Short mmCIF file of C-alpha atoms and ligand atoms in Angstrom, two decimals:
data_model
loop_
_atom_site.label_atom_id
_atom_site.label_comp_id
_atom_site.label_asym_id
_atom_site.label_seq_id
_atom_site.Cartn_x
_atom_site.Cartn_y
_atom_site.Cartn_z
CA MET A 1 -2.33 -16.79 -21.79
CA ARG A 2 -6.04 -18.04 -21.81
CA ILE A 3 -8.70 -15.23 -21.87
CA ASP A 4 -9.96 -16.06 -18.77
CA LYS A 5 -7.20 -15.12 -17.27
CA TYR A 6 -6.70 -12.26 -19.43
CA ILE A 7 -10.14 -10.80 -18.68
CA SER A 8 -9.70 -11.29 -14.92
CA GLY A 9 -6.25 -9.73 -14.54
CA CYS A 10 -8.54 -6.56 -16.33
CA GLY A 11 -10.57 -6.74 -13.13
CA TYR A 12 -13.55 -7.09 -15.82
CA ALA A 13 -14.53 -10.20 -14.24
CA SER A 14 -14.04 -13.15 -12.08
CA ARG A 15 -12.35 -16.64 -14.07
CA SER A 16 -15.73 -18.52 -14.02
CA GLU A 17 -17.72 -15.27 -14.71
CA VAL A 18 -15.71 -15.24 -18.22
CA LYS A 19 -17.16 -18.50 -18.63
CA ASP A 20 -20.65 -16.94 -18.73
CA LEU A 21 -19.65 -14.35 -21.10
CA VAL A 22 -18.07 -16.18 -23.68
CA LYS A 23 -21.09 -18.15 -23.44
CA ARG A 24 -22.80 -15.79 -24.28
CA GLY A 25 -21.35 -15.13 -27.34
CA ILE A 26 -19.87 -11.52 -26.19
CA VAL A 27 -16.40 -11.51 -25.85
CA VAL A 28 -14.20 -11.01 -29.05
CA ALA A 29 -10.51 -10.93 -29.40
CA ASP A 30 -8.98 -9.67 -31.64
CA GLY A 31 -11.34 -9.30 -33.42
CA ARG A 32 -12.61 -13.16 -33.93
CA VAL A 33 -15.82 -13.98 -31.08
CA CYS A 34 -13.98 -16.30 -28.54
CA LYS A 35 -16.08 -19.81 -28.08
CA LYS A 36 -13.79 -21.04 -25.15
CA CYS A 37 -12.19 -19.49 -21.94
CA ASP A 38 -9.05 -21.29 -22.50
CA GLU A 39 -8.55 -19.54 -25.71
CA GLN A 40 -5.33 -17.97 -26.00
CA VAL A 41 -4.45 -14.48 -26.40
CA ARG A 42 -1.56 -12.37 -25.81
CA GLU A 43 -1.01 -9.37 -23.35
CA ASP A 44 -1.37 -6.87 -25.95
CA SER A 45 -4.42 -8.56 -27.88
CA VAL A 46 -7.16 -6.31 -28.42
CA VAL A 47 -10.45 -7.53 -26.64
CA GLU A 48 -13.78 -6.61 -26.43
CA VAL A 49 -16.57 -7.65 -23.96
CA ASP A 50 -19.66 -6.76 -24.59
CA GLY A 51 -18.37 -4.24 -26.80
CA LYS A 52 -15.88 -2.68 -24.17
CA THR A 53 -12.77 -2.26 -25.09
CA LEU A 54 -10.40 -3.93 -22.05
CA ILE A 55 -7.16 -2.72 -20.75
CA TYR A 56 -5.18 -5.74 -19.12
CA ARG A 57 -2.60 -5.30 -16.45
CA LYS A 58 -1.01 -8.37 -14.17
CA TYR A 59 -0.15 -5.58 -11.15
CA VAL A 60 -2.49 -3.47 -9.62
CA TYR A 61 -0.57 -0.42 -6.52
CA LEU A 62 -3.87 0.31 -4.39
CA MET A 63 -2.87 3.42 -1.51
CA LEU A 64 -5.66 2.74 1.49
CA ASN A 65 -5.82 5.44 4.10
CA LYS A 66 -6.13 3.12 6.86
CA PRO A 67 -8.03 3.34 10.16
CA LYS A 68 -7.65 1.88 13.32
CA GLY A 69 -8.73 -1.73 14.23
CA TYR A 70 -7.34 -3.06 11.34
CA VAL A 71 -3.87 -5.32 10.81
CA SER A 72 -1.53 -4.92 7.82
CA ALA A 73 -1.87 -8.86 6.76
CA VAL A 74 -3.97 -10.32 4.41
CA SER A 75 -6.05 -12.39 7.39
CA ASP A 76 -5.04 -12.25 11.22
CA LYS A 77 -7.07 -14.95 13.67
CA ARG A 78 -7.62 -11.78 16.27
CA TYR A 79 -8.42 -8.63 14.01
CA PRO A 80 -9.28 -7.56 10.59
CA PRO A 81 -7.28 -7.32 8.19
CA VAL A 82 -6.63 -3.99 5.63
CA THR A 83 -7.77 -6.21 2.60
CA ASP A 84 -11.34 -6.40 3.56
CA PHE A 85 -10.84 -2.76 2.28
CA VAL A 86 -9.84 -4.01 -1.47
CA PRO A 87 -13.00 -3.43 -3.78
CA ALA A 88 -14.51 -6.38 -5.03
CA GLU A 89 -13.48 -5.49 -8.95
CA TYR A 90 -9.69 -5.50 -7.32
CA LYS A 91 -10.33 -9.14 -5.26
CA HIS A 92 -8.79 -11.47 -7.51
CA PHE A 93 -5.55 -9.53 -7.93
CA ASP A 94 -4.19 -10.87 -4.20
CA VAL A 95 -3.10 -7.62 -3.18
CA TYR A 96 -0.67 -8.14 0.63
CA PRO A 97 -0.16 -4.77 1.75
CA VAL A 98 3.43 -3.24 1.45
CA GLY A 99 4.96 -3.35 4.81
CA ARG A 100 2.75 -2.87 8.22
CA LEU A 101 1.03 -0.62 9.99
CA ASP A 102 0.53 -1.27 13.96
CA ILE A 103 -3.01 -2.20 14.59
CA ASP A 104 -3.68 1.62 16.10
CA THR A 105 -1.66 3.38 13.40
CA GLU A 106 -3.94 5.53 10.45
CA GLY A 107 -2.65 6.16 7.38
CA LEU A 108 -1.14 5.58 4.23
CA LEU A 109 -1.02 1.81 2.86
CA ILE A 110 0.03 0.97 -0.15
CA LEU A 111 -0.91 -2.43 -1.32
CA THR A 112 -0.13 -4.42 -4.04
CA ASN A 113 0.61 -7.68 -5.70
CA ASP A 114 3.63 -7.14 -7.45
CA GLY A 115 6.39 -8.86 -5.21
CA GLN A 116 8.94 -6.73 -6.76
CA PHE A 117 8.15 -3.24 -6.20
CA ALA A 118 7.26 -4.34 -2.43
CA HIS A 119 10.64 -5.68 -1.47
CA SER A 120 11.69 -2.45 -3.47
CA VAL A 121 9.83 -0.07 -1.74
CA MET A 122 10.74 -2.14 2.11
CA SER A 123 14.41 -2.67 1.25
CA PRO A 124 16.83 -1.09 3.95
CA GLY A 125 19.29 0.06 1.20
CA LYS A 126 17.00 1.85 -0.79
CA ASN A 127 16.45 4.31 2.00
CA VAL A 128 12.27 5.10 1.03
CA LYS A 129 11.72 8.05 3.89
CA LYS A 130 8.42 6.95 5.34
CA ARG A 131 6.59 10.41 7.28
CA TYR A 132 4.26 10.20 10.30
CA PHE A 133 2.59 12.52 12.67
CA ALA A 134 2.43 11.85 15.94
CA CYS A 135 1.32 13.11 18.82
CA VAL A 136 3.09 12.40 22.08
CA ASP A 137 1.81 13.14 26.22
CA LEU A 138 4.71 15.24 26.82
CA PRO A 139 5.58 18.64 24.69
CA MET A 140 9.16 17.32 22.38
CA ALA A 141 11.96 20.16 22.46
CA GLU A 142 14.82 20.70 20.80
CA GLU A 143 17.56 17.84 21.87
CA ASP A 144 15.12 15.77 21.00
CA ILE A 145 15.59 16.74 17.19
CA GLU A 146 19.19 15.98 18.01
CA THR A 147 18.89 12.31 19.41
CA PHE A 148 16.28 11.86 16.82
CA ALA A 149 19.02 13.06 13.68
CA ALA A 150 22.03 11.17 15.94
CA GLY A 151 20.50 7.96 14.79
CA MET A 152 19.34 5.46 17.86
CA GLU A 153 21.19 1.73 18.69
CA PHE A 154 18.18 -0.91 19.34
CA LYS A 155 18.78 -4.41 20.16
CA GLU A 156 18.00 -5.82 16.71
CA PHE A 157 18.57 -2.95 14.37
CA THR A 158 20.27 0.95 13.92
CA ALA A 159 17.81 3.52 13.07
CA ARG A 160 19.49 5.72 10.56
CA PRO A 161 18.81 9.76 11.39
CA ALA A 162 15.95 10.56 11.86
CA LEU A 163 14.08 14.29 11.19
CA LEU A 164 12.59 14.84 14.10
CA GLU A 165 9.50 18.73 13.10
CA ILE A 166 7.98 19.82 15.86
CA THR A 167 4.49 22.21 15.36
CA ASP A 168 3.55 25.33 17.12
CA ASN A 169 2.12 22.42 19.66
CA PRO A 170 4.77 20.59 21.15
CA HIS A 171 2.85 17.63 21.37
CA GLU A 172 2.14 17.33 17.91
CA VAL A 173 5.67 16.39 15.41
CA TYR A 174 6.49 14.57 11.79
CA ILE A 175 8.92 12.52 11.80
CA GLU A 176 10.71 11.12 9.36
CA ILE A 177 12.11 7.48 9.16
CA ALA A 178 14.57 5.48 6.61
CA GLU A 179 13.54 1.88 8.07
CA GLY A 180 10.59 0.75 8.94
CA LYS A 181 11.06 -2.02 11.40
CA PHE A 182 8.82 -3.27 14.60
CA HIS A 183 6.99 0.00 16.62
CA GLN A 184 9.97 2.16 14.99
CA VAL A 185 7.88 5.44 15.26
CA LYS A 186 6.77 4.57 19.13
CA ARG A 187 10.67 3.09 20.18
CA MET A 188 12.72 5.79 18.96
CA CYS A 189 9.45 8.55 20.99
CA ALA A 190 10.58 6.84 23.78
CA ARG A 191 13.84 7.11 23.95
CA CYS A 192 13.04 10.71 24.01
CA GLY A 193 11.00 9.44 26.76
CA LYS A 194 7.97 10.04 24.92
CA SER A 195 5.35 7.64 24.38
CA VAL A 196 2.63 7.91 21.03
CA THR A 197 -0.97 8.70 22.13
CA TYR A 198 -1.89 9.39 17.92
CA LEU A 199 0.22 8.06 14.92
CA LYS A 200 -0.24 8.75 11.53
CA ARG A 201 1.33 7.08 8.65
CA VAL A 202 1.75 11.35 5.79
CA SER A 203 3.79 9.67 2.86
CA VAL A 204 5.91 6.45 1.61
CA GLY A 205 8.63 7.95 -0.80
CA GLY A 206 7.02 10.78 -2.78
CA VAL A 207 3.38 9.50 -2.21
CA LYS A 208 1.83 11.37 -0.42
CA LEU A 209 -1.25 10.28 1.71
CA ASP A 210 -5.06 11.53 -0.36
CA GLU A 211 -6.52 13.02 2.00
CA LYS A 212 -9.63 13.08 -0.40
CA LEU A 213 -9.67 9.62 1.24
CA ALA A 214 -11.82 8.81 4.19
CA PRO A 215 -10.71 5.67 6.42
CA GLY A 216 -11.57 3.05 4.74
CA GLU A 217 -11.26 4.23 1.33
CA MET A 218 -9.03 3.02 -1.36
CA ARG A 219 -7.94 4.71 -4.78
CA GLU A 220 -4.84 3.09 -7.19
CA LEU A 221 -2.10 4.65 -7.14
CA SER A 222 -1.27 6.92 -10.46
CA LYS A 223 1.47 5.78 -13.32
CA GLU A 224 3.37 8.88 -11.75
CA GLU A 225 3.09 8.05 -8.15
CA VAL A 226 3.90 4.04 -8.86
CA GLU A 227 6.98 5.59 -11.01
CA THR A 228 8.27 7.76 -7.77
CA LEU A 229 8.32 5.11 -6.13
CA VAL A 230 10.11 2.75 -8.18
CA ASN A 231 12.64 5.80 -8.95
CA TYR A 232 13.27 6.86 -5.86
N1 LIG B 301 6.23 2.93 13.86
C1 LIG B 301 5.58 2.95 14.96
O1 LIG B 301 5.76 2.81 15.91
N2 LIG B 301 4.18 1.93 14.80
C2 LIG B 301 4.09 2.15 12.91
O2 LIG B 301 2.98 1.89 12.89
C3 LIG B 301 4.84 2.80 12.05
C4 LIG B 301 5.63 3.16 12.59
#
């Protein structure tokens, strides 16, 4: 691959910025100074910029604590997209959200540029559980747990058996679903006669929302977190 692609792939500089670095003679690939941006290197080449060794990667995996008011998309005509939160050093990776949270839903949203990973996490066959904390207008009761556990028929899909955990406060519950259909949690609660007043996703598969992240903050998933989802 070209050296400018390699360096931008490391998140070090944009491809146009690499031009300047090369001009300054501070880019060294496998021991020789690069003279041009289109010089070829391998993925396992050792590349240094100004004495700093870079690590090339093609894919990135980010965790966002999504705040309300943002759409799970890369662009939108009416509302700001969640990609507004992508830090500058990750912009060139062109990440997009893995699945969707409603505009008024908060919490864990994963963004990546790895299409296969995104597809696999969202694939119905993989059955990756998504866990939510929800507040509802009316108290949830034991019979609602059974309604969730039985699964639910909707016009365009059948929701698999889902877990409803009622906390000490019957207006506050945890819900675990296998799919991730449009407004699924809200529709399942509505089936029990309750309206969701607050919704936050707290985990996807084995990956929990990092509570250290303030709304709107992002961090990279650790290697272990990515593997948890890949091997789910
Ligand atoms: N279910 C919903 O109703 N909304 C979300 O944002 C996610 C799951």
